[in-house]
CSV table of C-alpha atoms in Angstrom, one decimal:
chain,number,residue,atom,x,y,z
X,218,ASP,CA,18.6,-96.1,14.7
X,219,TYR,CA,17.2,-92.9,16.4
X,220,PHE,CA,14.4,-93.2,18.8
X,221,PRO,CA,13.4,-89.7,20.1
X,222,MET,CA,11.1,-89.1,23.1
X,223,PRO,CA,7.7,-87.6,22.0
X,224,LYS,CA,7.9,-84.1,21.0
X,225,SER,CA,4.7,-83.3,23.3
X,226,TRP,CA,6.7,-84.2,26.4
X,227,ALA,CA,8.4,-81.6,28.6
X,228,ARG,CA,12.1,-81.1,28.2
X,229,TYR,CA,12.6,-83.0,31.4
X,230,PRO,CA,10.1,-85.8,31.5
X,231,SER,CA,8.7,-87.1,34.7
X,232,HIS,CA,9.8,-90.5,36.0
X,233,TRP,CA,6.5,-92.1,34.8
X,234,GLN,CA,7.3,-90.8,31.2
X,235,LEU,CA,10.8,-91.9,31.4
X,236,GLN,CA,9.6,-95.4,32.4
X,237,GLU,CA,7.2,-95.5,29.6
X,238,TYR,CA,10.0,-94.4,27.1
X,239,LEU,CA,12.4,-96.9,28.4
X,240,GLU,CA,9.9,-99.7,28.0
X,241,ALA,CA,9.1,-98.5,24.4
X,242,PHE,CA,12.9,-98.3,23.8
X,243,VAL,CA,13.4,-101.9,24.9
X,244,ARG,CA,10.5,-103.2,22.7
X,245,HIS,CA,11.7,-101.1,19.6
X,246,PHE,CA,15.3,-102.4,19.7
X,247,ASP,CA,14.3,-106.0,21.0
X,248,LEU,CA,16.4,-105.7,24.0
X,249,ALA,CA,14.2,-107.8,26.5
X,250,ARG,CA,16.3,-110.8,25.6
X,251,LEU,CA,19.3,-109.1,27.0
X,252,TYR,CA,17.7,-107.3,29.8
X,253,ARG,CA,18.0,-108.9,33.3
X,254,THR,CA,16.4,-107.7,36.6
X,255,SER,CA,16.9,-109.1,40.2
X,256,THR,CA,20.5,-110.1,39.4
X,257,GLU,CA,23.9,-109.5,40.8
X,258,VAL,CA,26.7,-109.1,38.3
X,259,ALA,CA,29.6,-111.5,39.2
X,260,SER,CA,32.0,-110.0,36.5
X,261,CYS,CA,32.2,-108.2,33.2
X,262,SER,CA,35.2,-108.8,30.8
X,263,TYR,CA,35.9,-107.3,27.5
X,264,ASP,CA,37.4,-109.3,24.6
X,265,GLU,CA,39.5,-107.1,22.3
X,266,ALA,CA,39.6,-109.7,19.6
X,267,SER,CA,35.7,-110.1,19.2
X,268,GLY,CA,35.0,-106.5,20.5
X,269,SER,CA,32.3,-107.9,22.9
X,270,TRP,CA,31.7,-108.2,26.6
X,271,THR,CA,31.0,-111.3,28.7
X,272,VAL,CA,28.9,-110.7,31.6
X,273,ARG,CA,28.6,-113.3,34.3
X,274,TYR,CA,25.7,-112.9,36.6
X,275,ARG,CA,23.8,-114.7,39.3
X,276,SER,CA,19.9,-114.5,39.5
X,277,ALA,CA,18.4,-113.4,42.8
X,278,GLY,CA,17.9,-116.5,45.0
X,279,ALA,CA,20.4,-118.6,43.0
X,280,ALA,CA,23.0,-120.8,44.7
X,281,GLU,CA,26.5,-119.1,45.2
X,282,GLY,CA,28.1,-121.2,42.4
X,283,GLU,CA,25.1,-120.8,40.0
X,284,VAL,CA,26.4,-118.3,37.5
X,285,SER,CA,25.0,-117.7,34.1
X,286,SER,CA,26.9,-115.6,31.3
X,287,LEU,CA,25.7,-113.4,28.5
X,288,GLN,CA,27.8,-112.1,25.5
X,289,VAL,CA,26.9,-108.5,24.5
X,290,ASP,CA,28.2,-105.6,22.4
X,291,ALA,CA,28.0,-103.0,25.2
X,292,VAL,CA,27.5,-102.8,28.9
X,293,ALA,CA,25.7,-99.9,30.8
X,294,MET,CA,26.3,-99.6,34.4
X,295,CYS,CA,23.5,-97.5,36.1
X,296,VAL,CA,24.3,-97.8,39.8
X,297,GLY,CA,22.9,-94.5,41.1
X,298,GLN,CA,20.5,-96.1,43.5
X,299,ALA,CA,23.4,-98.2,45.0
X,300,CYS,CA,25.2,-95.0,45.9
X,301,GLU,CA,25.3,-93.3,49.4
X,302,PRO,CA,22.9,-90.4,49.5
X,303,TYR,CA,24.5,-87.0,50.1
X,304,ALA,CA,22.6,-84.8,52.6
X,305,PRO,CA,24.3,-81.6,53.4
X,306,SER,CA,23.7,-79.7,56.6
X,307,TYR,CA,22.5,-76.2,56.6
X,308,PRO,CA,23.0,-73.4,59.3
X,309,GLY,CA,20.1,-73.5,61.7
X,310,GLN,CA,19.0,-77.0,60.5
X,311,GLU,CA,19.2,-78.3,64.1
X,312,SER,CA,16.4,-75.9,65.2
X,313,PHE,CA,14.0,-76.9,62.3
X,314,ARG,CA,11.1,-78.9,63.7
X,315,GLY,CA,9.9,-80.3,60.6
X,316,ARG,CA,11.0,-83.5,58.7
X,317,VAL,CA,14.3,-83.5,56.8
X,318,MET,CA,14.8,-86.3,54.3
X,319,HIS,CA,16.7,-87.4,51.2
X,320,THR,CA,14.9,-88.4,48.1
X,321,VAL,CA,16.0,-92.0,48.6
X,322,GLU,CA,13.6,-92.1,51.4
X,323,TYR,CA,10.6,-90.6,49.5
X,324,ARG,CA,7.8,-93.1,49.1
X,325,GLY,CA,4.9,-90.9,47.9
X,326,GLN,CA,3.1,-87.7,48.5
X,327,ALA,CA,0.6,-89.1,51.1
X,328,GLU,CA,2.3,-87.9,54.3
X,329,PHE,CA,2.8,-84.5,52.8
X,330,HIS,CA,-0.8,-83.8,51.8
X,331,GLY,CA,-1.9,-80.3,52.8
X,332,LYS,CA,1.6,-79.4,54.1
X,333,ARG,CA,4.2,-76.8,52.9
X,334,VAL,CA,7.2,-78.5,51.5
X,335,LEU,CA,10.7,-77.3,50.5
X,336,VAL,CA,12.7,-79.3,48.0
X,337,VAL,CA,16.5,-78.4,48.2
X,338,GLY,CA,18.8,-79.5,45.3
X,339,ALA,CA,16.1,-80.0,42.6
X,340,GLY,CA,18.8,-79.7,39.9
X,341,ALA,CA,19.0,-83.5,39.9
X,342,ALA,CA,16.2,-85.5,38.4
X,343,SER,CA,15.0,-87.1,41.6
X,344,GLY,CA,14.5,-83.8,43.2
X,345,THR,CA,12.4,-82.5,40.3
X,346,ASP,CA,10.5,-85.8,40.3
X,347,VAL,CA,9.6,-85.4,44.0
X,348,ALA,CA,8.7,-81.7,43.6
X,349,GLN,CA,6.3,-82.6,40.7
X,350,ASP,CA,4.7,-85.4,42.7
X,351,LEU,CA,4.4,-83.3,45.9
X,352,SER,CA,2.6,-80.7,43.7
X,353,PHE,CA,-0.5,-82.9,43.4
X,354,GLY,CA,-1.2,-82.9,47.1
X,355,ALA,CA,1.0,-80.6,49.2
X,356,LYS,CA,-0.4,-77.2,50.2
X,357,GLN,CA,2.8,-75.5,48.9
X,358,VAL,CA,5.9,-76.7,47.2
């Protein structure tokens, strides 16, 4: 079943639009019963005979031995936020008197209101999201 993003959206949607799309996707395909948040995956194992995965997980705050399991057709591991941020250094950076930060530290545009901001590495979605958000309050992006 095909579930396209709205044609009226830009080619690269904002993170707000992406959240809206993913929530609609979950409703459309009735995935909420398979979706877990605030969990730690204990193990994933694939069974060749049944062609399915068994995912063993522990809910946040559960006791160490309290593990639940779920049988599913597919597993998607989206661990980007768990990765170490990469922040390259640039010649002359040590003499820059402004703030240098990675997108993982970004919490909103308030502290940048009225300021000139340079976003480096906007080829990734997080950089373009931050640049778009900053455009609503920064003096120049």
